[in-house]
mmCIF file with all atom_site columns, C-alpha atoms in Angstrom:
data_model
loop_
_atom_site.group_PDB
_atom_site.id
_atom_site.type_symbol
_atom_site.label_atom_id
_atom_site.label_alt_id
_atom_site.label_comp_id
_atom_site.label_asym_id
_atom_site.label_entity_id
_atom_site.label_seq_id
_atom_site.pdbx_PDB_ins_code
_atom_site.Cartn_x
_atom_site.Cartn_y
_atom_site.Cartn_z
_atom_site.occupancy
_atom_site.B_iso_or_equiv
_atom_site.pdbx_formal_charge
_atom_site.auth_seq_id
_atom_site.auth_comp_id
_atom_site.auth_asym_id
_atom_site.auth_atom_id
_atom_site.pdbx_PDB_model_num
ATOM 1   C CA . MET O 1 1   ? 23.440  -17.861 2.408   1.00 93.00 ? 12  MET O CA 1
ATOM 2   C CA . LYS O 1 2   ? 20.996  -15.370 3.939   1.00 92.00 ? 13  LYS O CA 1
ATOM 3   C CA . PHE O 1 3   ? 18.140  -13.335 2.518   1.00 86.00 ? 14  PHE O CA 1
ATOM 4   C CA . LYS O 1 4   ? 16.255  -10.345 3.882   1.00 89.00 ? 15  LYS O CA 1
ATOM 5   C CA . PHE O 1 5   ? 13.150  -8.540  2.679   1.00 89.00 ? 16  PHE O CA 1
ATOM 6   C CA . ALA O 1 6   ? 13.750  -5.561  0.404   1.00 92.00 ? 17  ALA O CA 1
ATOM 7   C CA . HIS O 1 7   ? 10.388  -4.481  -1.020  1.00 94.00 ? 18  HIS O CA 1
ATOM 8   C CA . ASN O 1 8   ? 6.953   -5.477  -2.251  1.00 95.00 ? 19  ASN O CA 1
ATOM 9   C CA . ASN O 1 9   ? 5.579   -4.314  -5.601  1.00 96.00 ? 20  ASN O CA 1
ATOM 10  C CA . PHE O 1 10  ? 2.154   -3.033  -6.607  1.00 97.00 ? 21  PHE O CA 1
ATOM 11  C CA . ASN O 1 11  ? 1.467   -2.100  -10.232 1.00 97.00 ? 22  ASN O CA 1
ATOM 12  C CA . VAL O 1 12  ? -0.594  1.093   -10.490 1.00 97.00 ? 23  VAL O CA 1
ATOM 13  C CA . LEU O 1 13  ? -2.551  2.831   -13.242 1.00 97.00 ? 24  LEU O CA 1
ATOM 14  C CA . ASN O 1 14  ? -2.053  6.408   -12.007 1.00 97.00 ? 25  ASN O CA 1
ATOM 15  C CA . LEU O 1 15  ? 1.213   6.992   -10.174 1.00 98.00 ? 26  LEU O CA 1
ATOM 16  C CA . ASP O 1 16  ? 0.355   10.504  -8.972  1.00 98.00 ? 27  ASP O CA 1
ATOM 17  C CA . LYS O 1 17  ? -2.977  9.347   -7.547  1.00 98.00 ? 28  LYS O CA 1
ATOM 18  C CA . SER O 1 18  ? -1.295  6.394   -5.814  1.00 98.00 ? 29  SER O CA 1
ATOM 19  C CA . LEU O 1 19  ? 1.522   8.524   -4.381  1.00 98.00 ? 30  LEU O CA 1
ATOM 20  C CA . LYS O 1 20  ? -1.044  10.956  -2.976  1.00 98.00 ? 31  LYS O CA 1
ATOM 21  C CA . PHE O 1 21  ? -3.071  8.106   -1.449  1.00 98.00 ? 32  PHE O CA 1
ATOM 22  C CA . TYR O 1 22  ? -0.096  6.412   0.245   1.00 98.00 ? 33  TYR O CA 1
ATOM 23  C CA . GLU O 1 23  ? 1.155   9.673   1.691   1.00 98.00 ? 34  GLU O CA 1
ATOM 24  C CA . GLU O 1 24  ? -2.271  10.735  2.967   1.00 98.00 ? 35  GLU O CA 1
ATOM 25  C CA . ALA O 1 25  ? -3.400  7.321   4.246   1.00 98.00 ? 36  ALA O CA 1
ATOM 26  C CA . LEU O 1 26  ? -0.126  5.946   5.642   1.00 98.00 ? 37  LEU O CA 1
ATOM 27  C CA . GLY O 1 27  ? 2.494   8.692   5.570   1.00 97.00 ? 38  GLY O CA 1
ATOM 28  C CA . PHE O 1 28  ? 4.592   6.730   3.037   1.00 98.00 ? 39  PHE O CA 1
ATOM 29  C CA . LYS O 1 29  ? 6.717   8.987   0.836   1.00 97.00 ? 40  LYS O CA 1
ATOM 30  C CA . PRO O 1 30  ? 8.859   8.283   -2.217  1.00 97.00 ? 41  PRO O CA 1
ATOM 31  C CA . VAL O 1 31  ? 12.554  7.960   -1.439  1.00 97.00 ? 42  VAL O CA 1
ATOM 32  C CA . ARG O 1 32  ? 13.672  7.352   -5.025  1.00 96.00 ? 43  ARG O CA 1
ATOM 33  C CA . LYS O 1 33  ? 12.317  6.932   -8.538  1.00 97.00 ? 44  LYS O CA 1
ATOM 34  C CA . PHE O 1 34  ? 13.594  5.139   -11.594 1.00 97.00 ? 45  PHE O CA 1
ATOM 35  C CA . GLU O 1 35  ? 12.460  6.119   -15.088 1.00 97.00 ? 46  GLU O CA 1
ATOM 36  C CA . GLY O 1 36  ? 12.728  3.395   -17.691 1.00 97.00 ? 47  GLY O CA 1
ATOM 37  C CA . PRO O 1 37  ? 11.509  3.105   -21.257 1.00 97.00 ? 48  PRO O CA 1
ATOM 38  C CA . GLY O 1 38  ? 7.732   3.115   -20.852 1.00 97.00 ? 49  GLY O CA 1
ATOM 39  C CA . PHE O 1 39  ? 7.661   2.661   -17.079 1.00 98.00 ? 50  PHE O CA 1
ATOM 40  C CA . THR O 1 40  ? 8.355   4.433   -13.796 1.00 98.00 ? 51  THR O CA 1
ATOM 41  C CA . LEU O 1 41  ? 9.263   2.840   -10.466 1.00 98.00 ? 52  LEU O CA 1
ATOM 42  C CA . ALA O 1 42  ? 8.661   4.751   -7.240  1.00 98.00 ? 53  ALA O CA 1
ATOM 43  C CA . TYR O 1 43  ? 9.941   3.362   -3.949  1.00 98.00 ? 54  TYR O CA 1
ATOM 44  C CA . LEU O 1 44  ? 8.000   4.391   -0.840  1.00 98.00 ? 55  LEU O CA 1
ATOM 45  C CA . SER O 1 45  ? 9.375   4.412   2.684   1.00 97.00 ? 56  SER O CA 1
ATOM 46  C CA . ASP O 1 46  ? 7.762   4.514   6.117   1.00 96.00 ? 57  ASP O CA 1
ATOM 47  C CA . GLY O 1 47  ? 10.196  7.265   7.074   1.00 94.00 ? 58  GLY O CA 1
ATOM 48  C CA . GLY O 1 48  ? 13.001  4.919   8.024   1.00 93.00 ? 59  GLY O CA 1
ATOM 49  C CA . GLN O 1 49  ? 11.096  3.073   10.754  1.00 92.00 ? 60  GLN O CA 1
ATOM 50  C CA . THR O 1 50  ? 11.891  -0.133  8.838   1.00 93.00 ? 61  THR O CA 1
ATOM 51  C CA . PRO O 1 51  ? 14.160  -0.833  5.856   1.00 94.00 ? 62  PRO O CA 1
ATOM 52  C CA . HIS O 1 52  ? 11.243  -2.325  3.899   1.00 95.00 ? 63  HIS O CA 1
ATOM 53  C CA . GLU O 1 53  ? 9.901   -0.362  0.913   1.00 97.00 ? 64  GLU O CA 1
ATOM 54  C CA . LEU O 1 54  ? 6.812   -0.476  -1.279  1.00 97.00 ? 65  LEU O CA 1
ATOM 55  C CA . GLU O 1 55  ? 7.623   -0.284  -4.981  1.00 98.00 ? 66  GLU O CA 1
ATOM 56  C CA . LEU O 1 56  ? 4.911   1.213   -7.169  1.00 98.00 ? 67  LEU O CA 1
ATOM 57  C CA . THR O 1 57  ? 5.297   0.337   -10.842 1.00 98.00 ? 68  THR O CA 1
ATOM 58  C CA . TRP O 1 58  ? 3.557   2.503   -13.430 1.00 98.00 ? 69  TRP O CA 1
ATOM 59  C CA . LEU O 1 59  ? 3.489   1.081   -16.958 1.00 98.00 ? 70  LEU O CA 1
ATOM 60  C CA . HIS O 1 60  ? 2.834   4.226   -18.979 1.00 98.00 ? 71  HIS O CA 1
ATOM 61  C CA . ASP O 1 61  ? 0.773   2.587   -21.745 1.00 97.00 ? 72  ASP O CA 1
ATOM 62  C CA . ARG O 1 62  ? -1.390  0.454   -19.430 1.00 96.00 ? 73  ARG O CA 1
ATOM 63  C CA . LYS O 1 63  ? -5.048  1.515   -19.473 1.00 95.00 ? 74  LYS O CA 1
ATOM 64  C CA . ASP O 1 64  ? -6.888  -1.540  -18.109 1.00 96.00 ? 75  ASP O CA 1
ATOM 65  C CA . PRO O 1 65  ? -7.182  -2.191  -14.359 1.00 93.00 ? 76  PRO O CA 1
ATOM 66  C CA . TYR O 1 66  ? -5.090  -5.051  -13.013 1.00 93.00 ? 77  TYR O CA 1
ATOM 67  C CA . ASN O 1 67  ? -6.830  -8.332  -12.240 1.00 92.00 ? 78  ASN O CA 1
ATOM 68  C CA . LEU O 1 68  ? -6.202  -8.830  -8.525  1.00 91.00 ? 79  LEU O CA 1
ATOM 69  C CA . GLY O 1 69  ? -8.150  -12.070 -8.336  1.00 87.00 ? 80  GLY O CA 1
ATOM 70  C CA . GLU O 1 70  ? -9.949  -12.414 -5.036  1.00 83.00 ? 81  GLU O CA 1
ATOM 71  C CA . ASN O 1 71  ? -7.548  -10.118 -3.158  1.00 76.00 ? 82  ASN O CA 1
ATOM 72  C CA . GLU O 1 72  ? -6.096  -13.051 -1.262  1.00 81.00 ? 83  GLU O CA 1
ATOM 73  C CA . PHE O 1 73  ? -2.768  -11.223 -0.861  1.00 85.00 ? 84  PHE O CA 1
ATOM 74  C CA . HIS O 1 74  ? -2.176  -7.958  0.960   1.00 91.00 ? 85  HIS O CA 1
ATOM 75  C CA . LEU O 1 75  ? 0.342   -5.710  2.635   1.00 94.00 ? 86  LEU O CA 1
ATOM 76  C CA . ALA O 1 76  ? 0.127   -5.324  6.429   1.00 96.00 ? 87  ALA O CA 1
ATOM 77  C CA . VAL O 1 77  ? 1.213   -2.298  8.461   1.00 96.00 ? 88  VAL O CA 1
ATOM 78  C CA . ARG O 1 78  ? 1.146   -1.642  12.185  1.00 96.00 ? 89  ARG O CA 1
ATOM 79  C CA . THR O 1 79  ? 0.113   1.728   13.636  1.00 96.00 ? 90  THR O CA 1
ATOM 80  C CA . ASP O 1 80  ? 0.928   3.233   17.008  1.00 95.00 ? 91  ASP O CA 1
ATOM 81  C CA . ASP O 1 81  ? -2.530  4.900   17.200  1.00 97.00 ? 92  ASP O CA 1
ATOM 82  C CA . PHE O 1 82  ? -5.164  2.494   15.919  1.00 97.00 ? 93  PHE O CA 1
ATOM 83  C CA . GLU O 1 83  ? -8.163  4.683   16.853  1.00 96.00 ? 94  GLU O CA 1
ATOM 84  C CA . ALA O 1 84  ? -6.787  7.753   15.077  1.00 97.00 ? 95  ALA O CA 1
ATOM 85  C CA . ALA O 1 85  ? -5.855  5.677   12.031  1.00 98.00 ? 96  ALA O CA 1
ATOM 86  C CA . TYR O 1 86  ? -9.331  4.141   11.901  1.00 98.00 ? 97  TYR O CA 1
ATOM 87  C CA . LYS O 1 87  ? -10.950 7.586   12.128  1.00 98.00 ? 98  LYS O CA 1
ATOM 88  C CA . LYS O 1 88  ? -8.715  8.972   9.355   1.00 98.00 ? 99  LYS O CA 1
ATOM 89  C CA . HIS O 1 89  ? -9.357  6.026   7.042   1.00 98.00 ? 100 HIS O CA 1
ATOM 90  C CA . LYS O 1 90  ? -13.095 6.148   7.729   1.00 98.00 ? 101 LYS O CA 1
ATOM 91  C CA . GLU O 1 91  ? -13.091 9.848   6.755   1.00 98.00 ? 102 GLU O CA 1
ATOM 92  C CA . MET O 1 92  ? -11.109 9.013   3.605   1.00 98.00 ? 103 MET O CA 1
ATOM 93  C CA . GLY O 1 93  ? -13.686 6.333   2.714   1.00 98.00 ? 104 GLY O CA 1
ATOM 94  C CA . CYS O 1 94  ? -11.026 3.712   2.033   1.00 98.00 ? 105 CYS O CA 1
ATOM 95  C CA . ILE O 1 95  ? -11.953 1.044   4.616   1.00 98.00 ? 106 ILE O CA 1
ATOM 96  C CA . CYS O 1 96  ? -12.995 -2.010  2.609   1.00 96.00 ? 107 CYS O CA 1
ATOM 97  C CA . PHE O 1 97  ? -13.189 -4.726  5.291   1.00 96.00 ? 108 PHE O CA 1
ATOM 98  C CA . GLU O 1 98  ? -13.313 -4.869  9.082   1.00 97.00 ? 109 GLU O CA 1
ATOM 99  C CA . ASN O 1 99  ? -12.748 -7.771  11.439  1.00 96.00 ? 110 ASN O CA 1
ATOM 100 C CA . LYS O 1 100 ? -13.756 -6.369  14.813  1.00 93.00 ? 111 LYS O CA 1
ATOM 101 C CA . ASP O 1 101 ? -13.252 -9.739  16.542  1.00 95.00 ? 112 ASP O CA 1
ATOM 102 C CA . MET O 1 102 ? -9.568  -9.681  15.572  1.00 95.00 ? 113 MET O CA 1
ATOM 103 C CA . GLY O 1 103 ? -9.246  -5.912  16.082  1.00 95.00 ? 114 GLY O CA 1
ATOM 104 C CA . ILE O 1 104 ? -8.051  -5.203  12.526  1.00 97.00 ? 115 ILE O CA 1
ATOM 105 C CA . TYR O 1 105 ? -9.335  -3.639  9.335   1.00 98.00 ? 116 TYR O CA 1
ATOM 106 C CA . PHE O 1 106 ? -8.279  -3.267  5.717   1.00 97.00 ? 117 PHE O CA 1
ATOM 107 C CA . ILE O 1 107 ? -8.088  -0.241  3.443   1.00 97.00 ? 118 ILE O CA 1
ATOM 108 C CA . ASN O 1 108 ? -7.898  -0.358  -0.327  1.00 96.00 ? 119 ASN O CA 1
ATOM 109 C CA . ASP O 1 109 ? -5.741  1.858   -2.499  1.00 97.00 ? 120 ASP O CA 1
ATOM 110 C CA . PRO O 1 110 ? -6.814  3.423   -5.832  1.00 97.00 ? 121 PRO O CA 1
ATOM 111 C CA . ASP O 1 111 ? -6.013  0.164   -7.662  1.00 96.00 ? 122 ASP O CA 1
ATOM 112 C CA . ASN O 1 112 ? -7.893  -1.919  -5.068  1.00 95.00 ? 123 ASN O CA 1
ATOM 113 C CA . TYR O 1 113 ? -4.831  -3.451  -3.390  1.00 96.00 ? 124 TYR O CA 1
ATOM 114 C CA . TRP O 1 114 ? -5.690  -4.214  0.232   1.00 96.00 ? 125 TRP O CA 1
ATOM 115 C CA . ILE O 1 115 ? -3.590  -2.974  3.154   1.00 97.00 ? 126 ILE O CA 1
ATOM 116 C CA . GLU O 1 116 ? -4.193  -4.530  6.569   1.00 96.00 ? 127 GLU O CA 1
ATOM 117 C CA . ILE O 1 117 ? -4.059  -2.102  9.486   1.00 97.00 ? 128 ILE O CA 1
ATOM 118 C CA . LEU O 1 118 ? -2.847  -3.641  12.735  1.00 96.00 ? 129 LEU O CA 1
ATOM 119 C CA . PRO O 1 119 ? -2.865  -2.180  16.232  1.00 95.00 ? 130 PRO O CA 1
ATOM 120 C CA . PRO O 1 120 ? 0.493   -1.894  18.022  1.00 92.00 ? 131 PRO O CA 1
ATOM 121 C CA . ASN O 1 121 ? 0.004   -5.071  20.077  1.00 89.00 ? 132 ASN O CA 1
ATOM 122 C CA . LEU O 1 122 ? -0.768  -7.503  17.210  1.00 78.00 ? 133 LEU O CA 1
#
């Protein structure tokens, strides 16, 4: 028996705002959507560089922000141009934590999920 990664899920309060953020910040675009009773699922892709997807779940009636605890979990992505990515994210105002000793930083999305940005060699 074998398993392979398929996707990670983040629940979001405003799907349009989240889709805009992920496309602008990371270039992730929806590849499919599923409409259910009271919810929408949007699956984002990195353009086929990997088979992994990010599923955004929007519960239509949800009004309260999600409790993310102490943000001890995160999604990590690697970029081929760390300096350009850092500049873009700095301009967007979404950098929430930097670890210069390790050569990484984190951005946060509209729902405060953290995404670790890695240089190509890490």
